[in-house]
XYZ file of C-alpha atoms in Angstrom:
561
model
C 66.245 30.127 88.314
C 69.289 30.908 86.104
C 70.467 28.424 83.483
C 73.160 26.893 85.668
C 74.483 23.472 86.572
C 71.356 22.330 88.357
C 69.126 22.671 85.322
C 71.573 20.423 83.461
C 71.476 17.768 86.174
C 67.782 17.385 86.967
C 65.711 19.046 84.277
C 67.155 18.312 80.853
C 66.222 15.238 78.808
C 65.273 11.666 79.521
C 68.877 10.840 80.383
C 68.339 12.760 83.624
C 65.554 10.441 84.831
C 67.898 8.468 87.140
C 69.015 11.729 88.775
C 65.432 12.722 89.394
C 64.555 9.253 90.699
C 67.220 9.544 93.394
C 65.993 12.990 94.366
C 62.384 11.835 94.594
C 63.527 9.385 97.261
C 64.621 12.296 99.470
C 61.356 14.203 99.037
C 61.384 15.986 95.672
C 58.048 16.472 93.951
C 57.524 17.445 90.300
C 57.599 21.190 90.910
C 60.736 20.965 93.060
C 62.943 20.193 90.073
C 62.492 23.801 88.937
C 63.762 25.197 92.249
C 67.351 25.988 93.205
C 68.895 23.223 95.303
C 70.659 24.751 98.293
C 73.216 22.873 100.327
C 72.913 23.322 104.067
C 76.320 22.525 105.553
C 75.413 21.622 109.114
C 78.288 21.789 111.595
C 76.238 20.261 114.401
C 77.974 17.957 116.848
C 78.047 17.219 120.544
C 81.842 17.235 120.542
C 81.868 20.824 121.753
C 79.444 23.368 123.251
C 80.291 25.601 120.289
C 78.354 23.317 117.928
C 75.782 21.556 120.046
C 73.063 24.127 119.376
C 73.558 24.271 115.620
C 71.109 21.544 114.608
C 68.229 23.619 115.961
C 69.385 26.486 113.741
C 69.818 24.134 110.786
C 66.262 22.845 111.071
C 64.948 26.419 111.208
C 67.114 27.351 108.228
C 65.968 24.300 106.282
C 62.309 25.217 106.760
C 63.008 28.808 105.743
C 64.765 27.678 102.560
C 61.663 25.726 101.579
C 59.430 28.680 102.357
C 61.659 30.932 100.250
C 61.231 28.663 97.223
C 64.376 26.545 97.355
C 64.987 22.841 97.936
C 67.368 22.336 100.855
C 69.844 19.482 100.903
C 71.331 19.135 104.382
C 74.670 17.450 104.977
C 77.069 17.293 107.904
C 80.604 18.481 108.339
C 83.084 18.000 111.164
C 84.528 20.009 113.985
C 87.417 19.725 116.393
C 87.094 21.507 119.722
C 90.212 23.567 120.280
C 89.334 24.017 123.945
C 88.995 20.285 124.562
C 92.008 19.212 122.503
C 94.232 22.025 123.815
C 97.511 20.784 125.235
C 97.136 17.297 123.758
C 98.228 15.485 120.619
C 94.698 16.014 119.353
C 95.326 19.744 118.986
C 97.450 18.950 115.930
C 94.194 18.217 114.105
C 92.631 21.614 114.824
C 94.089 23.679 111.967
C 93.991 20.577 109.769
C 90.224 20.486 110.337
C 89.898 23.872 108.616
C 90.927 22.240 105.356
C 88.913 19.090 105.986
C 85.816 21.244 106.489
C 86.554 23.238 103.333
C 87.151 20.065 101.349
C 83.957 18.422 102.628
C 81.731 21.391 101.805
C 83.292 21.794 98.371
C 82.958 18.068 97.711
C 79.308 17.864 98.723
C 78.172 21.035 96.969
C 80.132 20.564 93.760
C 79.610 16.819 93.622
C 75.855 17.306 93.883
C 75.786 20.438 91.656
C 74.151 22.660 94.277
C 73.056 26.156 93.380
C 74.047 27.761 96.658
C 75.125 26.940 100.173
C 74.077 28.027 103.638
C 76.957 27.082 105.930
C 76.550 26.843 109.709
C 79.390 26.509 112.169
C 80.479 27.352 115.666
C 84.007 26.392 116.709
C 87.096 28.218 115.475
C 87.888 26.356 112.253
C 84.270 25.949 111.094
C 84.164 29.534 109.932
C 87.352 29.908 107.872
C 86.838 26.357 106.597
C 83.378 27.238 105.337
C 84.498 30.522 103.788
C 87.440 28.842 102.023
C 84.981 26.371 100.482
C 82.631 29.196 99.511
C 85.545 31.022 97.871
C 86.588 27.916 95.936
C 83.112 27.157 94.596
C 81.986 30.731 93.911
C 78.290 29.873 94.186
C 75.883 32.121 96.123
C 76.497 31.559 99.816
C 75.865 32.841 103.310
C 77.361 31.917 106.661
C 75.355 31.452 109.865
C 77.348 31.541 113.087
C 76.142 29.135 115.772
C 76.473 31.902 118.329
C 78.556 32.767 121.348
C 78.320 31.241 124.809
C 77.043 33.322 127.682
C 79.602 34.027 130.389
C 79.978 31.830 133.406
C 79.782 33.459 136.819
C 81.621 32.907 140.087
C 81.695 35.298 143.025
C 80.617 38.218 140.854
C 83.238 37.538 138.179
C 82.492 36.737 134.524
C 84.266 33.568 133.441
C 85.288 32.097 130.088
C 87.102 28.896 129.193
C 90.375 30.833 129.430
C 89.610 31.415 133.105
C 89.955 27.655 133.627
C 93.327 27.526 131.844
C 94.624 30.462 133.884
C 93.343 28.891 137.097
C 95.625 25.906 136.433
C 98.614 28.245 136.398
C 97.372 30.049 139.513
C 96.974 26.758 141.348
C 100.409 25.522 140.281
C 101.924 28.787 141.536
C 100.160 28.343 144.888
C 97.939 31.390 144.351
C 94.583 29.622 144.626
C 93.298 26.504 146.337
C 92.217 23.266 144.702
C 88.658 24.128 145.722
C 88.842 27.427 143.829
C 90.308 25.694 140.763
C 87.456 23.181 140.800
C 84.873 25.943 141.201
C 86.245 27.868 138.214
C 86.206 24.712 136.089
C 82.588 23.965 137.039
C 81.319 27.471 136.295
C 83.386 28.605 133.281
C 81.189 27.220 130.474
C 77.462 27.328 131.354
C 75.900 26.111 128.094
C 75.877 26.126 124.302
C 77.935 28.499 122.219
C 81.482 29.359 121.211
C 84.054 30.748 123.653
C 82.728 34.044 124.954
C 85.570 36.533 124.688
C 86.890 38.084 121.488
C 88.722 34.838 120.898
C 89.066 33.148 117.514
C 85.440 32.091 116.979
C 83.962 35.498 117.739
C 86.790 37.209 115.859
C 86.088 35.201 112.717
C 82.308 35.621 112.986
C 82.918 39.375 113.250
C 85.264 39.307 110.246
C 82.733 37.400 108.134
C 80.034 39.924 109.039
C 82.416 42.751 108.130
C 83.115 41.093 104.772
C 79.393 40.913 104.025
C 78.890 37.135 104.029
C 76.610 37.038 107.077
C 73.731 39.171 108.282
C 74.308 42.400 110.256
C 74.408 41.838 113.998
C 74.530 38.060 113.726
C 78.155 37.606 114.769
C 77.726 38.444 118.469
C 74.336 36.827 119.193
C 74.176 34.268 121.994
C 73.722 30.695 120.814
C 70.807 30.053 123.142
C 68.770 33.174 122.339
C 65.755 33.102 120.025
C 67.152 35.927 117.914
C 69.892 33.564 116.743
C 67.304 31.131 115.315
C 65.412 34.012 113.720
C 68.681 35.186 112.158
C 69.175 31.705 110.685
C 65.764 31.936 109.052
C 66.467 35.415 107.676
C 69.792 34.162 106.335
C 67.970 31.480 104.333
C 65.670 34.030 102.686
C 68.644 36.303 101.950
C 70.522 33.443 100.327
C 67.647 32.426 98.049
C 67.394 36.015 96.841
C 71.156 36.060 96.255
C 70.759 32.930 94.107
C 68.057 34.640 92.067
C 70.256 37.713 91.591
C 73.432 35.612 91.216
C 75.364 37.559 93.831
C 78.570 35.541 93.988
C 81.368 35.322 96.575
C 83.794 36.900 94.097
C 81.514 39.944 94.035
C 81.722 40.173 97.833
C 85.178 38.929 98.810
C 87.119 41.774 97.229
C 90.230 43.538 98.444
C 87.953 46.117 100.081
C 86.119 43.394 101.985
C 89.378 42.057 103.408
C 90.467 45.535 104.450
C 87.104 46.010 106.161
C 87.572 42.733 108.016
C 91.074 43.696 109.151
C 89.820 47.067 110.401
C 87.064 45.449 112.450
C 89.457 42.860 113.867
C 91.801 45.619 115.027
C 88.961 47.653 116.535
C 87.656 44.761 118.628
C 91.058 43.363 119.639
C 90.589 40.074 117.784
C 92.570 36.855 117.614
C 96.009 36.366 116.063
C 94.509 33.395 114.213
C 92.554 35.807 112.034
C 95.801 36.661 110.219
C 96.265 33.037 109.220
C 92.649 32.589 108.162
C 92.228 35.807 106.173
C 95.440 35.057 104.267
C 94.084 31.606 103.417
C 90.687 32.917 102.288
C 92.322 35.642 100.194
C 94.599 33.061 98.554
C 91.574 30.962 97.631
C 89.466 33.771 96.178
C 92.475 35.273 94.358
C 92.860 38.539 96.285
C 96.434 39.781 96.671
C 96.775 39.978 100.462
C 100.018 39.717 102.395
C 100.954 39.517 106.045
C 102.321 43.076 105.774
C 98.843 44.416 104.967
C 97.840 43.731 108.573
C 100.574 46.052 109.750
C 99.342 48.780 107.395
C 95.829 48.523 108.828
C 97.130 48.276 112.406
C 98.798 51.636 112.177
C 95.528 53.321 111.189
C 92.897 51.621 113.354
C 92.773 51.889 117.166
C 91.422 49.256 119.533
C 88.288 50.840 120.959
C 86.397 47.825 122.312
C 87.153 46.634 125.855
C 86.915 42.877 125.308
C 88.507 39.766 126.753
C 91.132 38.333 126.744
C 93.041 41.528 127.541
C 89.924 43.584 128.308
C 86.922 43.191 130.610
C 83.876 42.275 128.562
C 82.589 39.345 126.482
C 80.842 39.170 123.108
C 77.321 39.198 124.549
C 78.172 42.504 126.253
C 79.275 43.906 122.892
C 76.044 42.680 121.322
C 73.921 44.529 123.890
C 75.499 47.861 122.955
C 75.250 47.540 119.186
C 77.599 44.722 118.209
C 79.683 44.721 115.060
C 77.307 47.079 113.155
C 78.036 49.782 115.750
C 81.779 49.154 115.474
C 81.572 49.295 111.678
C 79.552 52.526 111.697
C 82.214 54.212 113.808
C 84.936 53.004 111.453
C 82.918 54.136 108.439
C 82.522 57.616 109.918
C 86.296 57.833 110.349
C 87.006 56.802 106.765
C 88.400 53.438 107.876
C 85.810 51.245 106.173
C 84.929 50.858 102.507
C 81.253 51.744 102.425
C 80.857 50.733 98.785
C 81.778 47.083 99.418
C 78.951 44.695 98.525
C 77.175 42.340 100.935
C 75.243 39.121 100.320
C 71.977 41.045 100.711
C 72.785 43.058 97.589
C 73.224 46.221 99.671
C 76.521 47.985 100.187
C 78.127 48.269 103.610
C 77.108 51.941 103.781
C 73.498 51.123 102.933
C 73.479 48.340 105.515
C 74.751 50.692 108.221
C 72.528 53.651 107.298
C 70.265 53.361 110.352
C 73.002 52.536 112.865
C 73.748 55.387 115.315
C 76.965 57.267 114.749
C 77.972 56.616 118.359
C 77.048 53.988 120.956
C 75.039 54.909 124.022
C 76.858 57.073 126.537
C 75.917 54.874 129.505
C 78.177 51.983 128.507
C 81.926 51.441 128.263
C 82.218 48.279 126.180
C 82.676 50.381 123.038
C 84.764 53.416 123.849
C 84.726 56.699 121.903
C 86.967 56.631 118.865
C 89.047 59.489 120.281
C 89.489 57.711 123.632
C 90.398 54.155 122.629
C 91.927 51.340 124.621
C 94.986 51.598 122.364
C 95.765 54.226 119.756
C 96.892 51.638 117.231
C 95.756 48.128 116.446
C 96.969 45.178 118.434
C 98.085 42.555 115.884
C 101.712 43.343 115.185
C 103.767 41.730 112.443
C 107.264 41.282 113.873
C 110.262 40.579 111.675
C 113.976 40.078 112.158
C 116.519 37.307 111.796
C 114.219 34.971 113.750
C 111.280 35.637 111.442
C 112.294 37.010 108.033
C 108.870 36.009 106.619
C 107.136 37.523 109.620
C 105.501 36.512 112.875
C 102.335 37.607 114.671
C 102.007 39.089 118.141
C 99.109 40.543 120.098
C 100.529 43.817 121.371
C 97.749 44.730 123.804
C 97.448 43.856 127.471
C 101.218 43.940 128.050
C 103.049 46.309 130.381
C 106.593 45.708 129.138
C 106.769 46.198 125.386
C 110.256 44.804 124.956
C 112.253 42.029 126.504
C 115.754 40.711 125.969
C 116.570 37.519 127.774
C 118.056 34.046 127.613
C 116.385 31.472 125.410
C 114.730 28.527 127.129
C 114.363 26.061 124.286
C 111.702 23.331 124.082
C 111.042 20.950 121.231
C 107.350 20.572 122.062
C 104.490 22.254 123.900
C 104.335 19.465 126.500
C 107.961 19.939 127.559
C 107.411 23.683 127.857
C 104.271 23.312 130.000
C 105.979 20.836 132.311
C 108.776 23.342 132.923
C 106.359 26.190 133.680
C 104.270 24.123 136.081
C 107.458 22.919 137.799
C 108.456 26.585 138.372
C 111.569 26.223 136.205
C 110.828 29.391 134.204
C 112.013 32.636 135.736
C 111.334 36.320 135.108
C 113.356 37.547 132.145
C 113.361 34.226 130.293
C 112.302 33.978 126.646
C 110.700 30.610 125.984
C 111.179 29.071 122.530
C 108.707 26.348 121.522
C 109.609 24.968 118.111
C 108.799 22.161 115.693
C 105.139 23.034 116.277
C 104.634 24.768 112.914
C 102.362 23.752 110.038
C 104.801 21.104 108.800
C 106.743 20.413 111.959
C 103.866 19.758 114.338
C 102.298 19.091 112.026
C 99.200 21.219 112.426
C 100.507 24.288 114.244
C 99.124 23.678 117.730
C 97.920 26.558 119.884
C 99.906 27.289 123.025
C 97.040 28.309 125.320
C 98.062 25.946 128.114
C 101.633 27.320 128.431
C 100.633 30.962 128.003
C 97.776 30.652 130.484
C 100.119 28.933 132.947
C 102.552 31.840 132.566
C 99.761 34.353 133.238
C 98.464 32.302 136.159
C 101.945 32.142 137.668
C 102.185 35.939 137.560
C 104.913 35.972 134.886
C 102.865 37.445 132.025
C 104.712 40.758 132.056
C 108.208 39.367 132.592
C 108.481 36.241 130.432
C 108.436 36.096 126.633
C 107.379 33.150 124.503
C 107.958 32.619 120.803
C 106.828 29.694 118.677
C 106.347 28.535 115.119
C 102.998 27.259 116.367
C 99.915 29.369 117.066
C 98.128 30.920 119.993
C 94.554 30.667 121.091
C 92.406 33.735 120.640
C 92.317 33.707 124.425
C 96.068 34.276 124.713
C 97.661 37.542 125.762
C 101.057 38.591 127.101
C 104.522 38.972 125.577
C 104.067 36.131 123.108
C 104.880 35.801 119.411
C 103.547 33.061 117.159
C 103.484 32.036 113.485
C 107.287 32.443 113.367
C 108.238 31.835 109.743
C 110.073 30.086 108.265
C 109.339 27.379 110.817
C 111.950 25.118 112.413
C 110.986 22.075 110.356
C 112.059 23.722 107.088
C 115.306 25.143 108.478
C 114.061 28.458 109.842
C 116.267 30.348 112.270
C 114.042 29.372 115.201
C 115.379 25.842 114.710
C 118.950 27.071 115.138
C 118.479 28.775 118.519
C 120.462 27.278 121.411
C 119.653 27.278 125.110
C 120.865 30.529 126.629
C 121.065 32.549 123.388
C 119.980 36.150 123.876
C 116.618 36.872 122.214
C 114.921 40.250 121.796
C 111.193 40.796 121.390
C 110.390 44.476 120.798
C 106.761 45.411 120.197
C 107.542 49.034 119.344
C 110.270 48.222 116.830
C 108.303 45.191 115.562
C 111.488 43.219 116.033
C 112.091 39.545 116.730
C 115.731 38.543 116.710
C 118.278 36.217 118.218
C 121.346 38.208 119.183
C 123.812 35.912 117.435
C 125.992 36.856 114.469
C 125.046 35.957 110.929
C 128.262 33.964 110.662
C 127.395 31.862 113.713
C 123.883 31.217 112.429
C 125.258 30.207 109.039
C 127.629 27.767 110.751
C 124.765 26.278 112.766
C 122.697 25.921 109.583
C 125.390 23.669 108.059
C 124.975 21.328 111.027
C 121.169 21.309 110.927
C 119.198 18.560 109.242
C 115.467 18.184 108.846
C 113.918 15.832 111.386
C 112.114 12.653 110.408
C 108.410 13.306 109.761
C 106.424 12.591 112.898
C 103.627 11.000 110.872
C 104.030 8.928 107.713
C 100.397 7.877 107.183
C 97.001 9.468 107.510
C 95.680 12.992 107.466
C 98.567 14.581 109.382
C 101.099 13.097 106.956
C 99.123 14.407 103.985
C 98.809 17.808 105.605
C 102.524 18.091 106.372
C 103.326 17.226 102.751
C 101.012 19.837 101.280
C 100.895 22.759 103.708
C 102.483 26.140 102.963
C 104.230 28.533 105.332
C 102.108 30.226 107.978
C 103.111 33.540 106.388
C 101.041 32.423 103.378
C 98.068 31.263 105.448
C 99.123 27.614 105.921
C 97.098 26.630 102.850
C 97.116 23.142 101.361
C 95.905 24.027 97.866
C 98.739 26.322 96.858
C 100.019 25.994 93.302
C 100.584 22.249 93.410
C 101.208 21.751 89.713
């Protein structure tokens, strides 16, 4: 073991006897004080199906750490289920939980002078939260994804949790019966695992694999399959070797790693939330990454995986035909991946992919040929204009009409917007504006899955636009634009829009603008004042005080002093 912090805490001098006494109480024997102590950040909970299978993986990982010659120290961390809190006040805590998770892992590992960390998580914010902590601490680390859920089934159709949200809109529009709505709800989520499409959880697990901080193939495994538990064990052995070799996150999370992650996200049609999370991780590790870098990658990388929400298949289908390693090998062959980037195993990306076929099997259509993609360019567009001078994020796939100009329908909260949609008060051609839902204004930047799913369910997905300074679920698709920055709460233009103003969303021109003169906007700005904070105590108040713009990743540890 290297001469690091642990040797100072438990092995040097008689003054360390009290430290050793405490550790003996949790199972240390004499020889164990010479071993690396490895934190096992266990995201297990029964709050959500995403995390309910993780303790089984943690126990397997703990045993493997011991077998590999380390001393595991397991501790818990939290989760918030986006799917359960969606559309409620509780959703304001979702993005906040990313930082709580990061803070808790950093606090436990650094406070107890651990030599490495094996982090396990399932729901959306577990993954970026863990990686932010790993980046802060810069101790050897590996991430183990809890795994994806298997699809639900109803009348020959694969279902995901988004199917239930869309069914609400279909029912409200009179397109399905109450019996059908109930049947979809009962069958959508059949067991353990994170939401099954290429939504935020599977997007971030794929990105972490692409960056080299998890094992090849692990990001699309089903939570309930034995191979997921075996992967947890292998991850433990890989981590202990990384501790011996002192392979550190700063060696792995380089600019090349982030570009690899962005390329994979574009290829699989991943979540808009990945923009927010990669910016935050890059900020923490000290890599110069901007929102405009996503646009650079988008123009080079096509979407060649046919995955939900805008495609047909789920993550387990992708796994069966080669998973993320197959996607990465195709990108590598096209010069769109940095093969010399390092992974936690000590191998480069190119070495890791050496035995992966150049092309997937011909008898499948989940992964399409590179020269016959779903879309010739990536899907995550960075739109700018007078409504979003710092930028905004839109998923440009799965839409028929790539531009819309229409009257603004302005709502000061998600709830008011959803009520209007369900009451059939939104018409074709409208552009919905949901504001004061940003990082500071919400606070917490809620996801708008309920309104967007209701729009899709009502059959308005191709004729109604929606813009917000909040976020969207990875399950969202349609003519929607989120992360509008600056947000309304800090005086951004979105806060100056009036009911009926003409707004243009143009996916081809990457334009988001309100068709009002600069002089008129300037006049409105003189009449605008910041609203009273919605929370003056507790975690949401602290978050609103600290959080940065979404265009910077909505981080809370920006240069505070």
